[in-house]
PDB file of C-alpha atoms in Angstrom:
ATOM      1  CA  UNK A   8      -7.453  -2.770 -15.625  1.00  0.00           C
ATOM      2  CA  UNK A   9      -5.052  -4.660 -13.438  1.00  0.00           C
ATOM      3  CA  UNK A  10      -6.673  -7.431 -11.503  1.00  0.00           C
ATOM      4  CA  UNK A  11      -5.103  -8.748  -8.345  1.00  0.00           C
ATOM      5  CA  UNK A  12      -7.087 -11.580  -6.821  1.00  0.00           C
ATOM      6  CA  UNK A  13      -6.671 -12.968  -3.353  1.00  0.00           C
ATOM      7  CA  UNK A  14      -8.165 -16.386  -2.920  1.00  0.00           C
ATOM      8  CA  UNK A  15     -10.036 -15.744   0.327  1.00  0.00           C
ATOM      9  CA  UNK A  16     -11.666 -12.690   1.869  1.00  0.00           C
ATOM     10  CA  UNK A  17     -12.009 -14.256   5.299  1.00  0.00           C
ATOM     11  CA  UNK A  18     -10.090 -17.136   6.810  1.00  0.00           C
ATOM     12  CA  UNK A  19     -10.222 -18.699  10.248  1.00  0.00           C
ATOM     13  CA  UNK A  20      -7.423 -21.048  11.266  1.00  0.00           C
ATOM     14  CA  UNK A  21      -6.249 -22.711  14.429  1.00  0.00           C
ATOM     15  CA  UNK A  22      -2.959 -22.108  16.180  1.00  0.00           C
ATOM     16  CA  UNK A  23      -0.236 -24.317  14.742  1.00  0.00           C
ATOM     17  CA  UNK A  24      -1.894 -24.856  11.382  1.00  0.00           C
ATOM     18  CA  UNK A  25      -0.008 -24.255   8.158  1.00  0.00           C
ATOM     19  CA  UNK A  26      -1.780 -21.516   6.252  1.00  0.00           C
ATOM     20  CA  UNK A  27      -1.532 -20.619   2.587  1.00  0.00           C
ATOM     21  CA  UNK A  28      -2.646 -17.241   1.260  1.00  0.00           C
ATOM     22  CA  UNK A  29      -2.787 -17.111  -2.503  1.00  0.00           C
ATOM     23  CA  UNK A  30      -2.533 -14.118  -4.783  1.00  0.00           C
ATOM     24  CA  UNK A  31      -2.832 -13.995  -8.553  1.00  0.00           C
ATOM     25  CA  UNK A  32      -2.365 -11.044 -10.895  1.00  0.00           C
ATOM     26  CA  UNK A  33      -3.345 -10.954 -14.531  1.00  0.00           C
ATOM     27  CA  UNK A  34      -1.162  -8.168 -15.922  1.00  0.00           C
ATOM     28  CA  UNK A  35       2.232  -9.814 -16.265  1.00  0.00           C
ATOM     29  CA  UNK A  36       3.732  -7.721 -13.470  1.00  0.00           C
ATOM     30  CA  UNK A  37       7.250  -8.580 -12.437  1.00  0.00           C
ATOM     31  CA  UNK A  38       6.889  -7.387  -8.877  1.00  0.00           C
ATOM     32  CA  UNK A  39       4.587  -8.767  -6.210  1.00  0.00           C
ATOM     33  CA  UNK A  40       4.264  -7.920  -2.538  1.00  0.00           C
ATOM     34  CA  UNK A  41       2.682  -9.157   0.664  1.00  0.00           C
ATOM     35  CA  UNK A  42       1.714  -6.700   3.376  1.00  0.00           C
ATOM     36  CA  UNK A  43      -0.081  -7.023   6.640  1.00  0.00           C
ATOM     37  CA  UNK A  44      -2.233  -4.218   7.963  1.00  0.00           C
ATOM     38  CA  UNK A  45      -2.984  -3.692  11.635  1.00  0.00           C
ATOM     39  CA  UNK A  46      -4.765  -0.797  13.359  1.00  0.00           C
ATOM     40  CA  UNK A  47      -2.273   1.766  14.581  1.00  0.00           C
ATOM     41  CA  UNK A  48       0.625   0.068  12.810  1.00  0.00           C
ATOM     42  CA  UNK A  49      -0.300   0.771   9.205  1.00  0.00           C
ATOM     43  CA  UNK A  50       0.959  -1.366   6.346  1.00  0.00           C
ATOM     44  CA  UNK A  51       4.051  -3.425   6.938  1.00  0.00           C
ATOM     45  CA  UNK A  52       5.883  -5.269   4.212  1.00  0.00           C
ATOM     46  CA  UNK A  53       6.359  -8.971   4.835  1.00  0.00           C
ATOM     47  CA  UNK A  54       8.011 -10.162   1.612  1.00  0.00           C
ATOM     48  CA  UNK A  55       8.270  -9.142  -1.966  1.00  0.00           C
ATOM     49  CA  UNK A  56       9.336 -10.775  -5.195  1.00  0.00           C
ATOM     50  CA  UNK A  57      10.742  -9.137  -8.321  1.00  0.00           C
ATOM     51  CA  UNK A  58      10.894 -12.238 -10.466  1.00  0.00           C
ATOM     52  CA  UNK A  59       9.915 -15.875 -10.532  1.00  0.00           C
ATOM     53  CA  UNK A  60      11.646 -17.777  -7.748  1.00  0.00           C
ATOM     54  CA  UNK A  61      13.155 -14.529  -6.446  1.00  0.00           C
ATOM     55  CA  UNK A  62      12.167 -13.081  -3.103  1.00  0.00           C
ATOM     56  CA  UNK A  63      13.366 -10.559  -0.595  1.00  0.00           C
ATOM     57  CA  UNK A  64      12.470 -10.051   3.018  1.00  0.00           C
ATOM     58  CA  UNK A  65      10.495  -7.026   3.990  1.00  0.00           C
ATOM     59  CA  UNK A  66      10.234  -5.481   7.429  1.00  0.00           C
ATOM     60  CA  UNK A  67       8.520  -8.339   9.258  1.00  0.00           C
ATOM     61  CA  UNK A  68       9.345 -11.681   7.604  1.00  0.00           C
ATOM     62  CA  UNK A  69       9.538 -13.711  10.799  1.00  0.00           C
ATOM     63  CA  UNK A  70       6.994 -16.499  10.881  1.00  0.00           C
ATOM     64  CA  UNK A  71       6.287 -16.229   7.163  1.00  0.00           C
ATOM     65  CA  UNK A  72       7.626 -17.631   3.937  1.00  0.00           C
ATOM     66  CA  UNK A  73       6.672 -17.073   0.319  1.00  0.00           C
ATOM     67  CA  UNK A  74       6.636 -18.926  -2.943  1.00  0.00           C
ATOM     68  CA  UNK A  75       6.657 -17.667  -6.491  1.00  0.00           C
ATOM     69  CA  UNK A  76       6.809 -20.518  -8.957  1.00  0.00           C
ATOM     70  CA  UNK A  77       4.939 -18.665 -11.691  1.00  0.00           C
ATOM     71  CA  UNK A  78       5.016 -15.012 -12.579  1.00  0.00           C
ATOM     72  CA  UNK A  79       1.329 -14.451 -11.925  1.00  0.00           C
ATOM     73  CA  UNK A  80       1.126 -16.155  -8.556  1.00  0.00           C
ATOM     74  CA  UNK A  81       2.630 -15.197  -5.207  1.00  0.00           C
ATOM     75  CA  UNK A  82       1.835 -17.252  -2.146  1.00  0.00           C
ATOM     76  CA  UNK A  83       2.286 -16.324   1.481  1.00  0.00           C
ATOM     77  CA  UNK A  84       2.800 -19.217   3.878  1.00  0.00           C
ATOM     78  CA  UNK A  85       2.385 -19.187   7.620  1.00  0.00           C
ATOM     79  CA  UNK A  86       4.349 -22.255   8.629  1.00  0.00           C
ATOM     80  CA  UNK A  87       2.720 -22.537  12.053  1.00  0.00           C
ATOM     81  CA  UNK A  88       0.007 -19.980  12.568  1.00  0.00           C
ATOM     82  CA  UNK A  89      -0.040 -18.048  15.814  1.00  0.00           C
ATOM     83  CA  UNK A  90      -2.629 -15.704  17.286  1.00  0.00           C
ATOM     84  CA  UNK A  91      -0.354 -12.702  16.722  1.00  0.00           C
ATOM     85  CA  UNK A  92      -0.660 -13.334  13.006  1.00  0.00           C
ATOM     86  CA  UNK A  93      -4.331 -12.437  13.113  1.00  0.00           C
ATOM     87  CA  UNK A  94      -4.459  -9.534  10.693  1.00  0.00           C
ATOM     88  CA  UNK A  95      -5.529  -8.197   7.319  1.00  0.00           C
ATOM     89  CA  UNK A  96      -3.191  -9.420   4.574  1.00  0.00           C
ATOM     90  CA  UNK A  97      -2.856  -7.437   1.375  1.00  0.00           C
ATOM     91  CA  UNK A  98      -1.227  -8.620  -1.816  1.00  0.00           C
ATOM     92  CA  UNK A  99      -0.018  -6.138  -4.430  1.00  0.00           C
ATOM     93  CA  UNK A 100       1.761  -6.104  -7.759  1.00  0.00           C
ATOM     94  CA  UNK A 101       3.513  -3.538  -9.906  1.00  0.00           C
ATOM     95  CA  UNK A 102       4.813  -3.510 -13.450  1.00  0.00           C
ATOM     96  CA  UNK A 103       8.179  -1.908 -12.845  1.00  0.00           C
ATOM     97  CA  UNK A 104       9.888  -0.463  -9.882  1.00  0.00           C
ATOM     98  CA  UNK A 105      10.575   3.077 -10.828  1.00  0.00           C
ATOM     99  CA  UNK A 106       9.725   5.890  -8.447  1.00  0.00           C
ATOM    100  CA  UNK A 107       6.348   6.396 -10.077  1.00  0.00           C
ATOM    101  CA  UNK A 108       5.063   2.874 -10.535  1.00  0.00           C
ATOM    102  CA  UNK A 109       2.030   2.360  -8.315  1.00  0.00           C
ATOM    103  CA  UNK A 110       1.176  -0.807  -6.505  1.00  0.00           C
ATOM    104  CA  UNK A 111      -2.090  -2.489  -7.444  1.00  0.00           C
ATOM    105  CA  UNK A 112      -3.740  -4.267  -4.548  1.00  0.00           C
ATOM    106  CA  UNK A 113      -6.118  -7.155  -4.100  1.00  0.00           C
ATOM    107  CA  UNK A 114      -9.164  -7.001  -1.857  1.00  0.00           C
ATOM    108  CA  UNK A 115      -7.318  -8.378   1.136  1.00  0.00           C
ATOM    109  CA  UNK A 116      -7.651 -11.487   3.273  1.00  0.00           C
ATOM    110  CA  UNK A 117      -8.758 -11.075   6.851  1.00  0.00           C
ATOM    111  CA  UNK A 118      -7.132 -13.914   8.747  1.00  0.00           C
ATOM    112  CA  UNK A 119      -8.162 -14.905  12.247  1.00  0.00           C
ATOM    113  CA  UNK A 120      -6.025 -17.393  14.148  1.00  0.00           C
ATOM    114  CA  UNK A 121      -7.731 -18.903  17.182  1.00  0.00           C
TER     115      UNK A 121
ATOM    116  CA  UNK B  12      15.221   7.596   8.441  1.00  0.00           C
ATOM    117  CA  UNK B  13      12.363   7.936   6.024  1.00  0.00           C
ATOM    118  CA  UNK B  14       9.023   8.666   7.569  1.00  0.00           C
ATOM    119  CA  UNK B  15       5.516   9.623   6.548  1.00  0.00           C
ATOM    120  CA  UNK B  16       3.306  11.524   8.974  1.00  0.00           C
ATOM    121  CA  UNK B  17      -0.423  11.938   8.633  1.00  0.00           C
ATOM    122  CA  UNK B  18      -1.487  14.071  11.569  1.00  0.00           C
ATOM    123  CA  UNK B  19      -5.257  13.832  11.109  1.00  0.00           C
ATOM    124  CA  UNK B  20      -6.614  10.512  12.352  1.00  0.00           C
ATOM    125  CA  UNK B  21     -10.135  11.504  11.332  1.00  0.00           C
ATOM    126  CA  UNK B  22     -11.733  14.184   9.203  1.00  0.00           C
ATOM    127  CA  UNK B  23     -15.292  15.194   8.417  1.00  0.00           C
ATOM    128  CA  UNK B  24     -16.461  17.077   5.356  1.00  0.00           C
ATOM    129  CA  UNK B  25     -19.807  18.090   4.026  1.00  0.00           C
ATOM    130  CA  UNK B  26     -20.858  16.629   0.714  1.00  0.00           C
ATOM    131  CA  UNK B  27     -19.834  18.816  -2.268  1.00  0.00           C
ATOM    132  CA  UNK B  28     -17.206  20.686  -0.249  1.00  0.00           C
ATOM    133  CA  UNK B  29     -13.451  20.412  -0.714  1.00  0.00           C
ATOM    134  CA  UNK B  30     -11.204  18.756   1.852  1.00  0.00           C
ATOM    135  CA  UNK B  31      -7.447  18.647   2.374  1.00  0.00           C
ATOM    136  CA  UNK B  32      -5.728  15.639   3.897  1.00  0.00           C
ATOM    137  CA  UNK B  33      -2.279  16.364   5.284  1.00  0.00           C
ATOM    138  CA  UNK B  34       0.885  14.416   4.642  1.00  0.00           C
ATOM    139  CA  UNK B  35       4.425  15.343   5.610  1.00  0.00           C
ATOM    140  CA  UNK B  36       7.461  13.253   4.849  1.00  0.00           C
ATOM    141  CA  UNK B  37      11.040  13.001   5.895  1.00  0.00           C
ATOM    142  CA  UNK B  38      13.805  11.964   3.555  1.00  0.00           C
ATOM    143  CA  UNK B  39      17.371  12.922   2.851  1.00  0.00           C
ATOM    144  CA  UNK B  40      17.134  11.786  -0.749  1.00  0.00           C
ATOM    145  CA  UNK B  41      16.569  14.207  -3.612  1.00  0.00           C
ATOM    146  CA  UNK B  42      14.744  11.733  -5.805  1.00  0.00           C
ATOM    147  CA  UNK B  43      11.559  10.169  -4.543  1.00  0.00           C
ATOM    148  CA  UNK B  44       7.917   9.641  -5.355  1.00  0.00           C
ATOM    149  CA  UNK B  45       4.796  10.325  -3.321  1.00  0.00           C
ATOM    150  CA  UNK B  46       1.535   8.410  -3.578  1.00  0.00           C
ATOM    151  CA  UNK B  47      -1.961   8.606  -2.202  1.00  0.00           C
ATOM    152  CA  UNK B  48      -4.181   5.583  -1.813  1.00  0.00           C
ATOM    153  CA  UNK B  49      -7.810   5.203  -0.793  1.00  0.00           C
ATOM    154  CA  UNK B  50      -9.078   2.250   1.213  1.00  0.00           C
ATOM    155  CA  UNK B  51     -12.866   1.926   1.469  1.00  0.00           C
ATOM    156  CA  UNK B  52     -14.446  -0.304   4.079  1.00  0.00           C
ATOM    157  CA  UNK B  53     -14.344  -3.145   1.545  1.00  0.00           C
ATOM    158  CA  UNK B  54     -10.589  -3.318   2.124  1.00  0.00           C
ATOM    159  CA  UNK B  55      -9.059  -2.823  -1.307  1.00  0.00           C
ATOM    160  CA  UNK B  56      -6.315  -0.203  -1.572  1.00  0.00           C
ATOM    161  CA  UNK B  57      -6.950   2.019  -4.572  1.00  0.00           C
ATOM    162  CA  UNK B  58      -4.184   4.114  -6.126  1.00  0.00           C
ATOM    163  CA  UNK B  59      -5.275   7.749  -6.510  1.00  0.00           C
ATOM    164  CA  UNK B  60      -2.404  10.005  -7.492  1.00  0.00           C
ATOM    165  CA  UNK B  61       1.374  10.250  -7.809  1.00  0.00           C
ATOM    166  CA  UNK B  62       3.858  13.124  -7.506  1.00  0.00           C
ATOM    167  CA  UNK B  63       7.528  12.868  -8.394  1.00  0.00           C
ATOM    168  CA  UNK B  64      10.021  14.966  -6.483  1.00  0.00           C
ATOM    169  CA  UNK B  65      11.240  16.607  -9.690  1.00  0.00           C
ATOM    170  CA  UNK B  66       7.788  17.284 -11.102  1.00  0.00           C
ATOM    171  CA  UNK B  67       7.309  21.017 -11.411  1.00  0.00           C
ATOM    172  CA  UNK B  68       3.545  20.889 -11.614  1.00  0.00           C
ATOM    173  CA  UNK B  69       1.267  19.615  -8.888  1.00  0.00           C
ATOM    174  CA  UNK B  70      -0.313  16.336  -9.896  1.00  0.00           C
ATOM    175  CA  UNK B  71      -4.032  16.214 -10.634  1.00  0.00           C
ATOM    176  CA  UNK B  72      -6.366  13.287 -11.351  1.00  0.00           C
ATOM    177  CA  UNK B  73      -9.973  14.267 -11.760  1.00  0.00           C
ATOM    178  CA  UNK B  74     -11.241  15.532  -8.398  1.00  0.00           C
ATOM    179  CA  UNK B  75      -7.920  14.708  -6.716  1.00  0.00           C
ATOM    180  CA  UNK B  76      -4.974  17.051  -6.653  1.00  0.00           C
ATOM    181  CA  UNK B  77      -1.757  16.943  -4.744  1.00  0.00           C
ATOM    182  CA  UNK B  78      -0.494  20.124  -3.116  1.00  0.00           C
ATOM    183  CA  UNK B  79       3.239  19.485  -3.241  1.00  0.00           C
ATOM    184  CA  UNK B  80       5.457  21.814  -1.210  1.00  0.00           C
ATOM    185  CA  UNK B  81       8.946  20.411  -1.497  1.00  0.00           C
ATOM    186  CA  UNK B  82      10.671  22.851   0.851  1.00  0.00           C
ATOM    187  CA  UNK B  83       8.135  22.033   3.561  1.00  0.00           C
ATOM    188  CA  UNK B  84       8.233  18.341   2.719  1.00  0.00           C
ATOM    189  CA  UNK B  85       4.489  18.168   2.472  1.00  0.00           C
ATOM    190  CA  UNK B  86       2.257  16.428  -0.049  1.00  0.00           C
ATOM    191  CA  UNK B  87      -1.324  17.150   0.886  1.00  0.00           C
ATOM    192  CA  UNK B  88      -4.218  15.547  -0.959  1.00  0.00           C
ATOM    193  CA  UNK B  89      -7.051  17.837  -1.973  1.00  0.00           C
ATOM    194  CA  UNK B  90     -10.398  16.307  -2.845  1.00  0.00           C
ATOM    195  CA  UNK B  91     -12.755  18.719  -4.521  1.00  0.00           C
ATOM    196  CA  UNK B  92     -16.547  18.413  -4.506  1.00  0.00           C
ATOM    197  CA  UNK B  93     -16.638  15.579  -1.975  1.00  0.00           C
ATOM    198  CA  UNK B  94     -19.011  12.704  -2.598  1.00  0.00           C
ATOM    199  CA  UNK B  95     -20.464  10.159  -0.199  1.00  0.00           C
ATOM    200  CA  UNK B  96     -18.362   7.506  -1.896  1.00  0.00           C
ATOM    201  CA  UNK B  97     -15.209   9.344  -0.822  1.00  0.00           C
ATOM    202  CA  UNK B  98     -15.730   8.129   2.741  1.00  0.00           C
ATOM    203  CA  UNK B  99     -12.722   5.898   3.334  1.00  0.00           C
ATOM    204  CA  UNK B 100      -9.253   5.686   4.814  1.00  0.00           C
ATOM    205  CA  UNK B 101      -6.607   7.614   2.890  1.00  0.00           C
ATOM    206  CA  UNK B 102      -2.948   6.695   2.982  1.00  0.00           C
ATOM    207  CA  UNK B 103       0.078   8.696   1.941  1.00  0.00           C
ATOM    208  CA  UNK B 104       3.185   6.761   0.889  1.00  0.00           C
ATOM    209  CA  UNK B 105       6.677   7.535  -0.327  1.00  0.00           C
ATOM    210  CA  UNK B 106       9.209   5.637  -2.356  1.00  0.00           C
ATOM    211  CA  UNK B 107      12.821   6.711  -2.405  1.00  0.00           C
ATOM    212  CA  UNK B 108      14.576   5.815  -5.610  1.00  0.00           C
ATOM    213  CA  UNK B 109      17.840   4.770  -4.046  1.00  0.00           C
ATOM    214  CA  UNK B 110      17.473   3.405  -0.597  1.00  0.00           C
ATOM    215  CA  UNK B 111      20.118   1.108   0.777  1.00  0.00           C
ATOM    216  CA  UNK B 112      20.002  -1.018  -2.372  1.00  0.00           C
ATOM    217  CA  UNK B 113      16.343  -1.794  -1.867  1.00  0.00           C
ATOM    218  CA  UNK B 114      14.534   0.552  -4.144  1.00  0.00           C
ATOM    219  CA  UNK B 115      11.257  -1.273  -4.142  1.00  0.00           C
ATOM    220  CA  UNK B 116      10.019  -0.249  -0.750  1.00  0.00           C
ATOM    221  CA  UNK B 117       7.141   2.079  -0.007  1.00  0.00           C
ATOM    222  CA  UNK B 118       7.009   3.922   3.306  1.00  0.00           C
ATOM    223  CA  UNK B 119       3.433   4.331   4.515  1.00  0.00           C
ATOM    224  CA  UNK B 120       1.655   6.762   6.761  1.00  0.00           C
ATOM    225  CA  UNK B 121      -0.923   5.539   9.273  1.00  0.00           C
ATOM    226  CA  UNK B 122      -3.808   7.006   7.343  1.00  0.00           C
ATOM    227  CA  UNK B 123      -6.628   9.493   7.757  1.00  0.00           C
ATOM    228  CA  UNK B 124     -10.238   8.397   8.035  1.00  0.00           C
ATOM    229  CA  UNK B 125     -12.504  10.654   5.996  1.00  0.00           C
ATOM    230  CA  UNK B 126     -16.242  10.783   6.530  1.00  0.00           C
ATOM    231  CA  UNK B 127     -18.387  12.664   4.045  1.00  0.00           C
ATOM    232  CA  UNK B 128     -21.652  13.884   5.511  1.00  0.00           C
ATOM    233  CA  UNK B 129     -24.769  14.271   3.339  1.00  0.00           C
TER     234      UNK B 129
END
């Protein structure tokens, strides 16, 4: 089975801090994704990566950056955390991007910025 | 613009009964894929079932089946013989194959919360 591991389940940070959310997958997937999930807004794509060192902006990239130095690891960076970035963050990976390739998700990181 | 609509914010079903969760979609493309995911209270999104727009048969995976009506643009999830462990949020999603050069994007519905009563 595909395993996508997010480093933290719960995280509390202060406004202005630099925050790193880490995600690792063990199935050699080319594609990795970061979403945030908020009540009433559903899942929104922040960034995705289809190869090492490659990245593309999703729907809401402002305030975030990403890093993919190795195929198995995709990091989401909040350069200066703000309270409106309090959310559930979900990492996902997929083997190929054809119409039928599902995303495999980690358990999520619930981030609170105070 | 592509859109996924899940009109049922919350649903209740009695254990061992079947339940249908609605999903309608809007796309101008002829080639696309439809997904259902389950999200228990633990937070992990779990892939359940997939239907391709050109698939002639409705997809089935164990107790899950997808009632695909292309002309109506609906892709309802049917869960047979509900179990207590089916209590969760359920999300419908769509991927268009060719979308403005970005063919990696999933469009998500807002979800339906299902509660299975003993």
